[in-house]
Amino acid sequence: MTEATSVRFATDDEIAHWDELIEQNPDGGIMTSARAMGEIKRYDRLTPRFLVVEGAQTVYALAHEGAVWLGRYWYIPLGPTCDDLEGMVAAMREFGSQQDGLLAIKVEPHLLRSPELIARMEAAGTVRSRDMQLLTHTVVLDLTLGDELIMQFQKKLRSSIRGAENKGYRIETIEAHEATEHDFVRFYELLKTINGGKGVAAMREFAYYRLFWGEFAKTRNGRFYFGYDDEGTEAQAAIFVTLAGRTAVYKDGGSRPSRAIAGGAALLLWRAMQDAARDGKTAFDLCGTPRPEQMDDETHWYYGVGQFKKKFGPVVSYLPSFDILLRPIRHRLWERVVRRIEWRIKPGTDALR
């Protein structure tokens, strides 16, 4: 007999130990479910709701609550992840219906995409939505392979990494909680030099990055790497890696277009993977690529980044988002009529789309 699934709010003690608890999740936990993300998303006027899904498996899930004119909604990035999808959806619907004014809950079980799983989610009464997360299509490396992992990379990439090492490319590692304001600023300046000075795709203002890095610093779940291709003090490249959960994530990266030593950016990532493996992480997510069928589309906004990342391994796709509609009539009214008016007056994070 299948154990009944239920949902509740986390206790204060559970929230205090949140990043330890998400490692017990079936997927081992990842950046999007970290406690730090709850504080970071307040920047976008979203309120964290820490949930516990209890059944045959226990899942600690972070929901972001947003408010619109006709009510509220929850969005759970890359979660909740469990085997009993039907039980999870039913429990989320029951619990959500008890929350005053909640229109819908958007969920994203962090499971590899397949027609069978999509069919199960839709049969459970959810409505398929769009791909919300950049991490929905991505490259994930198996850190349990240890130093043998490099043999999974494309041959030219391996040669590039070894060439950078042999030519003396220097790496400075800084734990996020030891980073200074100066480190934040110089990292952001490197982000701005990408793409002919236009910055990284979907780049945000410095205040957001400062908050993001700072929150992961508070929980000691972040690490900076700065790379140098000469004897000077100006970094040629830098990356930031999150360490919450059992999956490390390459969240941010920037570099100067001019370089004296090729392969530095790849070497930084390889070093970060080795360090994450030593920390006990089991996977390393390169944080997004174009969809597999769009990888070679030169007009895609993420084309260049995707071409670099696919040298490390194959692109995988996770499940899209699904909406659990709690108040369908009100939700439909907001979707068809009110949304376009509200968003014109009050732009915001459209997690109901």
XYZ file of N, CA and C in Angstrom, residues 101-341:
723
model
N -6.468 32.605 -0.643
C -6.159 33.408 -1.819
C -5.100 32.859 -2.750
N -4.663 31.627 -2.533
C -3.629 31.050 -3.395
C -4.262 30.558 -4.693
N -3.815 31.106 -5.825
C -4.404 30.776 -7.124
C -3.841 29.492 -7.719
N -2.518 29.338 -7.637
C -1.870 28.213 -8.312
C -0.513 27.952 -7.681
N -0.035 26.722 -7.875
C 1.312 26.336 -7.461
C 2.024 25.804 -8.694
N 3.142 26.416 -9.022
C 3.940 25.946 -10.154
C 5.034 25.038 -9.618
N 5.094 23.807 -10.128
C 6.087 22.834 -9.672
C 6.962 22.403 -10.843
N 8.172 21.906 -10.515
C 9.150 21.477 -11.520
C 9.964 20.311 -10.974
N 9.401 19.126 -10.879
C 10.206 18.004 -10.380
C 11.521 17.899 -11.155
N 12.626 17.786 -10.424
C 13.957 17.788 -11.039
C 14.290 16.380 -11.532
N 13.568 15.968 -12.561
C 13.723 14.639 -13.149
C 13.959 14.792 -14.645
N 14.755 13.895 -15.208
C 15.031 13.965 -16.638
C 13.738 13.859 -17.436
N 13.612 14.685 -18.439
C 12.396 14.772 -19.239
C 12.152 13.495 -20.027
N 10.903 13.065 -20.022
C 10.480 11.935 -20.848
C 8.991 12.078 -21.111
N 8.488 11.559 -22.236
C 7.053 11.621 -22.514
C 6.232 10.953 -21.412
N 6.780 9.889 -20.825
C 6.051 9.157 -19.791
C 5.847 10.017 -18.540
N 6.903 10.720 -18.111
C 6.777 11.549 -16.914
C 5.874 12.755 -17.161
N 5.964 13.338 -18.338
C 5.078 14.458 -18.673
C 3.623 13.993 -18.662
N 3.382 12.817 -19.214
C 2.024 12.266 -19.234
C 1.519 12.013 -17.814
N 2.390 11.534 -16.942
C 1.990 11.288 -15.552
C 1.609 12.591 -14.856
N 2.395 13.629 -15.076
C 2.087 14.911 -14.440
C 0.759 15.470 -14.944
N 0.524 15.360 -16.234
C -0.733 15.874 -16.791
C -1.917 15.023 -16.350
N -1.717 13.717 -16.241
C -2.788 12.835 -15.782
C -3.133 13.102 -14.317
N -2.160 13.639 -13.576
C -2.400 13.965 -12.168
C -3.184 15.265 -12.016
N -3.470 15.921 -13.137
C -4.302 17.114 -13.095
C -3.562 18.428 -13.174
N -2.285 18.387 -13.515
C -1.541 19.638 -13.678
C -1.684 20.148 -15.107
N -1.346 21.410 -15.304
C -1.363 22.022 -16.629
C 0.077 22.342 -17.007
N 0.534 21.773 -18.115
C 1.921 22.001 -18.513
C 2.155 23.475 -18.814
N 3.272 23.994 -18.315
C 3.650 25.385 -18.519
C 4.947 25.435 -19.313
N 5.606 26.579 -19.312
C 6.827 26.741 -20.088
C 8.047 26.284 -19.285
N 9.198 26.289 -19.931
C 10.462 26.040 -19.247
C 10.846 27.324 -18.517
N 10.783 27.307 -17.203
C 11.054 28.509 -16.414
C 12.536 28.713 -16.141
N 13.225 27.620 -15.835
C 14.595 27.707 -15.347
C 15.627 27.551 -16.454
N 16.707 28.314 -16.366
C 17.832 28.132 -17.276
C 18.404 26.729 -17.125
N 18.303 26.170 -15.916
C 18.854 24.847 -15.643
C 17.990 23.715 -16.187
N 16.870 24.033 -16.844
C 16.030 22.976 -17.414
C 16.782 22.223 -18.501
N 17.541 22.938 -19.316
C 18.404 22.325 -20.335
C 19.836 22.689 -19.957
N 20.662 21.708 -19.728
C 21.972 21.999 -19.164
C 22.933 20.839 -19.382
N 24.144 21.003 -18.900
C 25.150 19.934 -18.902
C 25.458 19.615 -17.446
N 25.340 18.349 -17.075
C 25.600 17.918 -15.702
C 26.709 16.880 -15.711
N 27.747 17.131 -14.923
C 28.900 16.236 -14.871
C 28.857 15.376 -13.616
N 29.260 14.121 -13.746
C 29.258 13.152 -12.647
C 30.566 13.250 -11.866
N 30.519 13.876 -10.696
C 31.732 14.077 -9.908
C 32.214 12.806 -9.225
N 31.378 11.781 -9.176
C 31.818 10.530 -8.548
C 32.887 9.832 -9.384
N 33.095 10.298 -10.614
C 34.144 9.720 -11.462
C 35.537 10.178 -11.035
N 35.600 11.199 -10.169
C 36.899 11.698 -9.726
C 37.686 12.304 -10.874
N 38.999 12.128 -10.846
C 39.854 12.720 -11.878
C 39.644 12.088 -13.249
N 38.934 10.953 -13.293
C 38.631 10.325 -14.581
C 37.585 11.118 -15.359
N 36.915 12.042 -14.673
C 35.867 12.830 -15.328
C 36.400 13.579 -16.539
N 37.630 14.044 -16.474
C 38.184 14.840 -17.572
C 38.207 14.059 -18.881
N 38.225 12.741 -18.795
C 38.230 11.927 -20.007
C 36.879 11.966 -20.719
N 35.841 12.492 -20.041
C 34.524 12.645 -20.667
C 34.461 13.923 -21.510
N 35.399 14.844 -21.296
C 35.408 16.102 -22.042
C 35.870 15.849 -23.478
N 35.510 16.768 -24.369
C 36.014 16.668 -25.737
C 37.538 16.764 -25.733
N 38.165 16.065 -26.662
C 39.630 15.969 -26.691
C 40.291 17.341 -26.763
N 39.754 18.232 -27.600
C 40.348 19.569 -27.728
C 40.260 20.346 -26.417
N 39.177 20.128 -25.677
C 39.026 20.812 -24.396
C 40.053 20.292 -23.393
N 40.251 18.990 -23.372
C 41.268 18.421 -22.480
C 42.644 19.000 -22.797
N 42.947 19.098 -24.069
C 44.244 19.654 -24.476
C 44.365 21.115 -24.060
N 43.259 21.846 -24.173
C 43.245 23.258 -23.800
C 43.493 23.431 -22.305
N 42.860 22.583 -21.502
C 43.031 22.644 -20.046
C 44.476 22.344 -19.664
N 45.026 21.299 -20.237
C 46.409 20.924 -19.920
C 47.396 21.967 -20.424
N 47.063 22.570 -21.576
C 47.930 23.620 -22.099
C 47.974 24.818 -21.174
N 46.811 25.209 -20.639
C 46.756 26.343 -19.714
C 47.555 26.048 -18.448
N 47.454 24.824 -17.959
C 48.232 24.428 -16.780
C 49.727 24.512 -17.065
N 50.130 23.952 -18.191
C 51.558 23.905 -18.535
C 52.153 25.291 -18.770
N 51.310 26.222 -19.235
C 51.807 27.573 -19.524
C 51.740 28.501 -18.304
N 51.321 27.944 -17.177
C 51.366 28.715 -15.938
C 50.154 29.566 -15.630
N 48.998 29.211 -16.149
C 47.781 29.953 -15.815
C 47.538 29.828 -14.310
N 47.451 30.963 -13.627
C 47.327 30.963 -12.170
C 45.859 31.040 -11.741
N 45.535 30.331 -10.662
C 44.169 30.327 -10.143
C 44.172 30.784 -8.690
N 43.320 31.754 -8.404
C 43.110 32.233 -7.036
C 41.724 31.776 -6.586
N 41.672 31.023 -5.497
C 40.405 30.523 -4.967
C 40.031 31.317 -3.722
N 38.799 31.816 -3.690
C 38.330 32.594 -2.540
C 36.975 32.043 -2.092
N 36.907 31.576 -0.852
C 35.615 31.160 -0.313
C 34.713 32.394 -0.249
N 33.444 32.222 -0.587
C 32.543 33.375 -0.677
C 32.482 34.157 0.629
N 32.519 33.453 1.765
C 32.421 34.160 3.047
C 33.700 34.927 3.385
N 34.763 34.729 2.599
C 36.005 35.475 2.799
C 36.200 36.551 1.725
N 35.285 36.617 0.769
C 35.401 37.593 -0.319
C 35.101 39.000 0.191
N 35.729 39.976 -0.434
C 35.542 41.380 -0.058
C 34.655 42.087 -1.082
N 34.277 43.303 -0.749
C 33.512 44.117 -1.697
C 34.305 44.308 -2.989
N 35.604 44.447 -2.857
C 36.465 44.596 -4.033
C 36.372 43.366 -4.930
N 36.306 42.179 -4.325
C 36.177 40.952 -5.115
C 34.857 40.943 -5.879
N 33.779 41.391 -5.230
C 32.482 41.466 -5.901
C 32.556 42.408 -7.102
N 33.173 43.563 -6.890
C 33.238 44.582 -7.940
C 34.062 44.090 -9.121
N 35.228 43.512 -8.861
C 36.071 43.082 -9.985
C 35.451 41.903 -10.726
N 34.691 41.066 -10.025
C 33.977 39.990 -10.713
C 32.921 40.582 -11.640
N 32.160 41.538 -11.127
C 31.104 42.149 -11.934
C 31.679 42.841 -13.163
N 32.841 43.457 -13.019
C 33.480 44.111 -14.161
C 33.825 43.091 -15.244
N 34.222 41.883 -14.845
C 34.507 40.831 -15.823
C 33.229 40.350 -16.504
N 32.122 40.336 -15.764
C 30.843 39.973 -16.380
C 30.495 40.958 -17.496
N 30.825 42.220 -17.297
C 30.455 43.260 -18.262
C 31.297 43.231 -19.534
N 32.458 42.588 -19.503
C 33.331 42.595 -20.685
C 32.930 41.556 -21.722
N 32.021 40.652 -21.353
C 31.606 39.596 -22.276
C 30.712 40.166 -23.375
N 30.693 39.496 -24.516
C 29.777 39.837 -25.605
C 29.988 41.266 -26.103
N 31.251 41.600 -26.333
C 31.564 42.917 -26.873
C 31.205 44.063 -25.959
N 31.258 43.800 -24.649
C 30.944 44.847 -23.685
C 29.480 44.930 -23.323
N 28.650 44.052 -23.899
C 27.221 44.049 -23.585
C 26.924 43.274 -22.307
N 27.904 42.484 -21.861
C 27.701 41.697 -20.651
C 27.126 40.333 -20.945
N 27.042 39.506 -19.891
C 26.498 38.166 -20.050
C 25.016 38.255 -20.393
N 24.497 37.202 -21.027
C 23.085 37.178 -21.391
C 22.216 37.309 -20.140
N 21.160 38.097 -20.239
C 20.217 38.318 -19.138
C 20.914 38.893 -17.906
N 21.941 39.686 -18.139
C 22.711 40.270 -17.036
C 21.865 41.256 -16.236
N 22.032 41.217 -14.910
C 21.296 42.112 -14.037
C 22.246 43.138 -13.418
N 21.672 44.059 -12.653
C 22.447 45.122 -12.040
C 23.344 44.583 -10.919
N 24.365 45.358 -10.580
C 25.342 44.925 -9.581
C 24.679 44.584 -8.251
N 23.664 45.352 -7.852
C 23.020 45.127 -6.553
C 22.490 43.706 -6.429
N 21.961 43.157 -7.530
C 21.434 41.790 -7.480
C 22.562 40.784 -7.285
N 23.646 40.929 -8.051
C 24.768 39.996 -7.908
C 25.393 40.111 -6.516
N 25.505 41.324 -6.033
C 26.066 41.527 -4.697
C 25.228 40.792 -3.664
N 23.910 40.893 -3.780
C 23.009 40.191 -2.869
C 23.156 38.680 -3.025
N 23.178 38.215 -4.267
C 23.267 36.773 -4.532
C 24.535 36.190 -3.916
N 25.666 36.765 -4.268
C 26.933 36.246 -3.741
C 26.983 36.381 -2.222
N 26.454 37.488 -1.711
C 26.485 37.724 -0.274
C 25.655 36.728 0.512
N 24.487 36.348 -0.018
C 23.641 35.384 0.692
C 24.273 33.991 0.698
N 24.882 33.594 -0.412
C 25.562 32.298 -0.413
C 26.829 32.350 0.443
N 27.384 33.546 0.609
C 28.521 33.701 1.516
C 28.083 33.480 2.964
N 26.918 34.016 3.325
C 26.421 33.875 4.698
C 26.251 32.415 5.095
N 25.811 31.586 4.158
C 25.605 30.165 4.459
C 26.828 29.320 4.113
N 27.904 29.983 3.699
C 29.169 29.310 3.355
C 28.969 28.258 2.269
N 28.186 28.630 1.284
C 27.877 27.725 0.180
C 28.253 28.318 -1.169
N 29.334 29.081 -1.204
C 29.774 29.662 -2.468
C 31.280 29.751 -2.538
N 31.792 29.813 -3.770
C 33.249 29.885 -3.957
C 33.559 30.645 -5.244
N 34.507 31.562 -5.155
C 34.991 32.313 -6.310
C 36.317 31.733 -6.796
N 36.501 31.797 -8.112
C 37.782 31.445 -8.725
C 38.164 32.574 -9.671
N 39.351 33.125 -9.479
C 39.880 34.140 -10.384
C 41.100 33.562 -11.091
N 41.171 33.763 -12.410
C 42.277 33.226 -13.195
C 43.152 34.325 -13.774
N 44.469 34.084 -13.807
C 45.435 35.081 -14.282
C 46.325 34.469 -15.361
N 46.467 35.180 -16.474
C 47.291 34.674 -17.569
C 48.622 35.409 -17.686
N 48.946 36.216 -16.664
C 50.248 36.888 -16.631
C 50.620 37.109 -15.169
N 51.668 37.854 -14.927
C 52.133 38.085 -13.557
C 51.447 39.277 -12.903
N 50.510 39.893 -13.606
C 49.828 41.064 -13.077
C 48.782 40.714 -12.035
N 48.062 41.742 -11.576
C 47.042 41.564 -10.538
C 45.622 41.636 -11.095
N 45.496 41.847 -12.409
C 44.169 41.930 -13.024
C 43.765 40.563 -13.558
N 42.667 40.032 -13.038
C 42.223 38.700 -13.449
C 41.781 38.698 -14.908
N 42.076 37.598 -15.600
C 41.636 37.433 -16.988
C 40.247 36.810 -17.047
N 39.901 35.980 -16.041
C 38.600 35.310 -16.007
C 38.218 35.030 -14.562
N 36.927 34.800 -14.332
C 36.457 34.467 -12.988
C 35.165 33.672 -13.089
N 34.946 32.790 -12.114
C 33.690 32.045 -12.033
C 33.229 32.022 -10.578
N 31.911 31.870 -10.396
C 31.331 31.704 -9.061
C 30.536 30.410 -9.054
N 30.773 29.584 -8.040
C 30.137 28.272 -7.939
C 29.344 28.193 -6.638
N 28.091 27.731 -6.710
C 27.302 27.498 -5.502
C 27.501 26.061 -5.048
N 27.433 25.859 -3.732
C 27.740 24.547 -3.159
C 26.621 24.004 -2.278
N 25.440 24.596 -2.345
C 24.313 24.096 -1.566
C 23.780 22.813 -2.191
N 23.439 21.837 -1.359
C 22.988 20.553 -1.880
C 24.153 19.722 -2.365
N 23.845 18.590 -2.971
C 24.901 17.692 -3.453
C 25.325 18.000 -4.890
N 24.644 18.955 -5.516
C 25.022 19.384 -6.866
C 25.612 20.785 -6.817
N 26.877 20.912 -7.174
C 27.500 22.230 -7.302
C 27.041 22.843 -8.622
N 26.912 24.163 -8.653
C 26.408 24.845 -9.848
C 27.352 25.982 -10.243
N 27.741 25.981 -11.514
C 28.527 27.081 -12.090
C 27.559 28.212 -12.387
N 27.391 29.115 -11.436
C 26.345 30.129 -11.537
C 26.739 31.306 -12.428
N 27.944 31.851 -12.228
C 28.352 33.048 -12.959
C 29.767 32.888 -13.497
N 30.026 33.550 -14.617
C 31.368 33.527 -15.180
C 31.595 34.710 -16.098
N 32.797 35.253 -16.055
C 33.145 36.368 -16.924
C 34.619 36.327 -17.267
N 34.996 36.983 -18.364
C 36.406 36.986 -18.768
C 36.685 38.152 -19.703
N 37.960 38.540 -19.772
C 38.403 39.528 -20.747
C 38.584 38.850 -22.101
N 38.167 39.480 -23.186
C 38.317 38.846 -24.503
C 39.772 38.633 -24.899
N 40.668 39.520 -24.452
C 42.087 39.347 -24.773
C 42.717 38.422 -23.741
N 43.549 37.512 -24.194
C 44.171 36.562 -23.279
C 45.547 36.164 -23.783
N 46.470 36.008 -22.850
C 47.823 35.569 -23.198
C 47.935 34.053 -23.187
N 47.037 33.401 -22.433
C 47.024 31.937 -22.341
C 45.614 31.448 -22.635
N 45.467 30.599 -23.633
C 44.156 30.036 -23.965
C 43.804 28.923 -22.979
N 42.496 28.694 -22.799
C 42.049 27.574 -21.975
C 41.848 27.888 -20.515
N 42.029 29.148 -20.139
C 41.916 29.504 -18.730
C 40.531 29.278 -18.145
N 39.489 29.660 -18.878
C 38.126 29.502 -18.367
C 37.794 28.036 -18.131
N 38.216 27.172 -19.044
C 37.969 25.738 -18.885
C 38.749 25.182 -17.699
N 39.966 25.672 -17.511
C 40.774 25.222 -16.377
C 40.131 25.632 -15.056
N 39.577 26.839 -14.994
C 38.881 27.274 -13.782
C 37.745 26.318 -13.437
N 36.965 25.941 -14.445
C 35.848 25.029 -14.206
C 36.338 23.655 -13.765
N 37.383 23.171 -14.381
C 37.918 21.862 -13.999
C 38.402 21.887 -12.551
N 39.073 22.968 -12.157
C 39.513 23.089 -10.766
C 38.305 23.124 -9.823
N 37.269 23.857 -10.213
C 36.064 23.938 -9.383
C 35.403 22.573 -9.236
N 35.396 21.790 -10.308
C 34.833 20.436 -10.241
C 35.636 19.561 -9.288
N 36.944 19.637 -9.362
C 37.797 18.844 -8.475
C 37.566 19.225 -7.017
N 37.460 20.526 -6.750
C 37.219 20.983 -5.381
C 35.847 20.529 -4.886
N 34.833 20.640 -5.744
C 33.482 20.228 -5.352
C 33.441 18.734 -5.040
N 34.144 17.939 -5.824
C 34.207 16.496 -5.570
C 34.845 16.230 -4.213
N 35.899 16.962 -3.892
C 36.547 16.786 -2.585
C 35.626 17.214 -1.445
N 34.715 18.144 -1.737
C 33.742 18.582 -0.730
C 32.601 17.586 -0.555
N 32.590 16.525 -1.347
C 31.533 15.526 -1.244
C 30.367 15.742 -2.180
N 30.465 16.711 -3.091
C 29.394 16.910 -4.071
C 29.438 15.774 -5.092
N 28.277 15.403 -5.590
C 28.203 14.273 -6.518
C 27.982 14.691 -7.963
N 27.598 15.949 -8.184
C 27.342 16.414 -9.552
C 27.729 17.880 -9.676
N 28.000 18.291 -10.922
C 28.375 19.679 -11.211
C 27.551 20.137 -12.402
N 26.670 21.104 -12.166
C 25.750 21.604 -13.192
C 26.338 22.876 -13.803
N 26.453 22.896 -15.131
C 27.010 24.065 -15.817
C 25.991 25.187 -16.007
N 24.789 25.003 -15.475
C 23.796 26.084 -15.349
C 23.292 26.631 -16.679
N 22.844 25.711 -17.531
C 22.055 26.158 -18.657
C 22.715 26.182 -20.017
N 21.941 25.743 -21.000
C 22.299 25.792 -22.417
C 21.010 26.052 -23.198
N 21.104 26.292 -24.487
C 19.887 26.271 -25.300
C 19.264 24.872 -25.276
N 18.030 24.767 -25.708
C 17.406 23.451 -25.853
C 18.254 22.612 -26.802
N 18.278 21.286 -26.642
C 19.124 20.447 -27.497
C 18.946 20.710 -28.987
N 17.707 20.910 -29.421
C 17.454 21.126 -30.846
C 17.872 22.522 -31.312
N 18.227 23.403 -30.368
C 18.644 24.760 -30.724
C 20.132 25.005 -30.466
N 20.854 23.976 -30.093
C 22.261 24.144 -29.726
C 23.097 24.755 -30.846
N 22.784 24.431 -32.088
C 23.588 24.914 -33.212
C 22.952 26.084 -33.950
N 21.947 26.695 -33.321
C 21.286 27.867 -33.899
C 22.088 29.111 -33.523
N 22.818 29.665 -34.476
C 23.702 30.792 -34.195
C 22.949 32.065 -33.812
N 21.642 32.099 -34.046
C 20.863 33.279 -33.673
C 20.347 33.193 -32.234
N 20.512 32.045 -31.589
C 20.023 31.877 -30.221
C 20.832 32.761 -29.269
N 20.145 33.406 -28.338
C 20.815 34.351 -27.430
C 21.873 33.688 -26.558
N 21.814 32.363 -26.398
C 22.767 31.652 -25.535
C 23.687 30.745 -26.345
N 23.788 31.002 -27.633
C 24.533 30.116 -28.538
C 25.993 29.944 -28.119
N 26.721 31.043 -27.937
C 28.147 30.959 -27.634
C 28.428 30.206 -26.355
N 27.639 30.487 -25.321
C 27.811 29.801 -24.041
C 27.518 28.311 -24.199
N 26.471 27.997 -24.950
C 26.122 26.597 -25.166
C 27.214 25.832 -25.881
N 27.840 26.466 -26.874
C 28.917 25.809 -27.613
C 30.101 25.496 -26.699
N 30.390 26.396 -25.772
C 31.477 26.160 -24.820
C 31.126 25.025 -23.860
N 29.918 25.058 -23.317
C 29.546 24.079 -22.296
C 29.421 22.664 -22.846
N 28.984 22.528 -24.101
C 28.794 21.177 -24.630
C 30.116 20.453 -24.841
N 31.229 21.172 -24.759
C 32.532 20.522 -24.847
C 32.816 19.672 -23.611
N 32.101 19.968 -22.516
C 32.290 19.214 -21.279
C 31.454 17.936 -21.242
N 30.321 17.932 -21.938
C 29.457 16.763 -21.898
C 28.156 17.019 -22.634
N 27.307 15.998 -22.724
C 26.050 16.132 -23.460
C 25.024 16.990 -22.726
N 24.156 17.615 -23.491
C 23.072 18.405 -22.921
C 21.944 17.470 -22.492
N 21.432 17.695 -21.287
C 20.288 16.928 -20.799
C 19.133 17.892 -20.545
N 17.916 17.373 -20.586
C 16.729 18.202 -20.368
C 15.910 17.637 -19.218
N 15.502 18.518 -18.314
C 14.654 18.134 -17.194
C 13.203 18.508 -17.494
N 12.312 18.058 -16.644
C 10.889 18.320 -16.853
C 10.606 19.821 -16.920
N 9.619 20.214 -17.709
C 9.192 21.615 -17.727
C 8.395 21.919 -16.462
N 7.843 23.114 -16.395
C 7.005 23.507 -15.265
C 5.579 23.003 -15.467
N 4.891 22.786 -14.350
C 3.486 22.375 -14.374
C 2.725 23.195 -13.336
N 1.540 23.662 -13.710
C 0.708 24.439 -12.794
C -0.345 23.556 -12.144
N -0.433 23.660 -10.828
C -1.523 23.043 -10.072
C -2.518 24.168 -9.795
N -3.629 24.160 -10.500
C -4.606 25.246 -10.383
C -5.515 25.000 -9.186
N -5.555 25.962 -8.284
C -6.333 25.823 -7.055
C -7.666 26.554 -7.137
N -7.683 27.664 -7.824
C -8.905 28.450 -8.025
C -8.994 28.762 -9.519
N -9.439 27.787 -10.298
C -9.361 27.862 -11.764
C -10.071 29.062 -12.381
N -11.247 29.409 -11.879
C -11.999 30.508 -12.482
C -11.258 31.830 -12.284
N -10.820 32.069 -11.050
C -10.090 33.304 -10.769
C -8.754 33.329 -11.515
N -8.110 32.179 -11.588
C -6.839 32.088 -12.302
C -7.040 32.378 -13.787
N -8.121 31.843 -14.374
C -8.394 32.051 -15.793
C -8.682 33.529 -16.068
N -9.399 34.169 -15.157
C -9.689 35.595 -15.304
C -8.391 36.398 -15.274
N -7.512 36.053 -14.349
C -6.234 36.766 -14.274
C -5.405 36.504 -15.527
N -5.380 35.263 -15.964
C -4.569 34.861 -17.115
C -5.025 35.562 -18.396
N -6.333 35.637 -18.612
C -6.855 36.120 -19.892
C -7.117 37.623 -19.934
N -7.361 38.224 -18.777
C -7.775 39.626 -18.781
C -6.862 40.512 -17.933
N -6.696 40.153 -16.684
C -6.073 41.057 -15.715
C -4.567 41.139 -15.873
N -3.920 40.021 -16.211
C -2.458 39.980 -16.221
C -1.836 41.091 -17.075
N -2.310 41.214 -18.315
C -1.697 42.185 -19.234
C -1.851 43.617 -18.725
N -2.962 43.876 -18.023
C -3.165 45.215 -17.462
C -2.243 45.421 -16.264
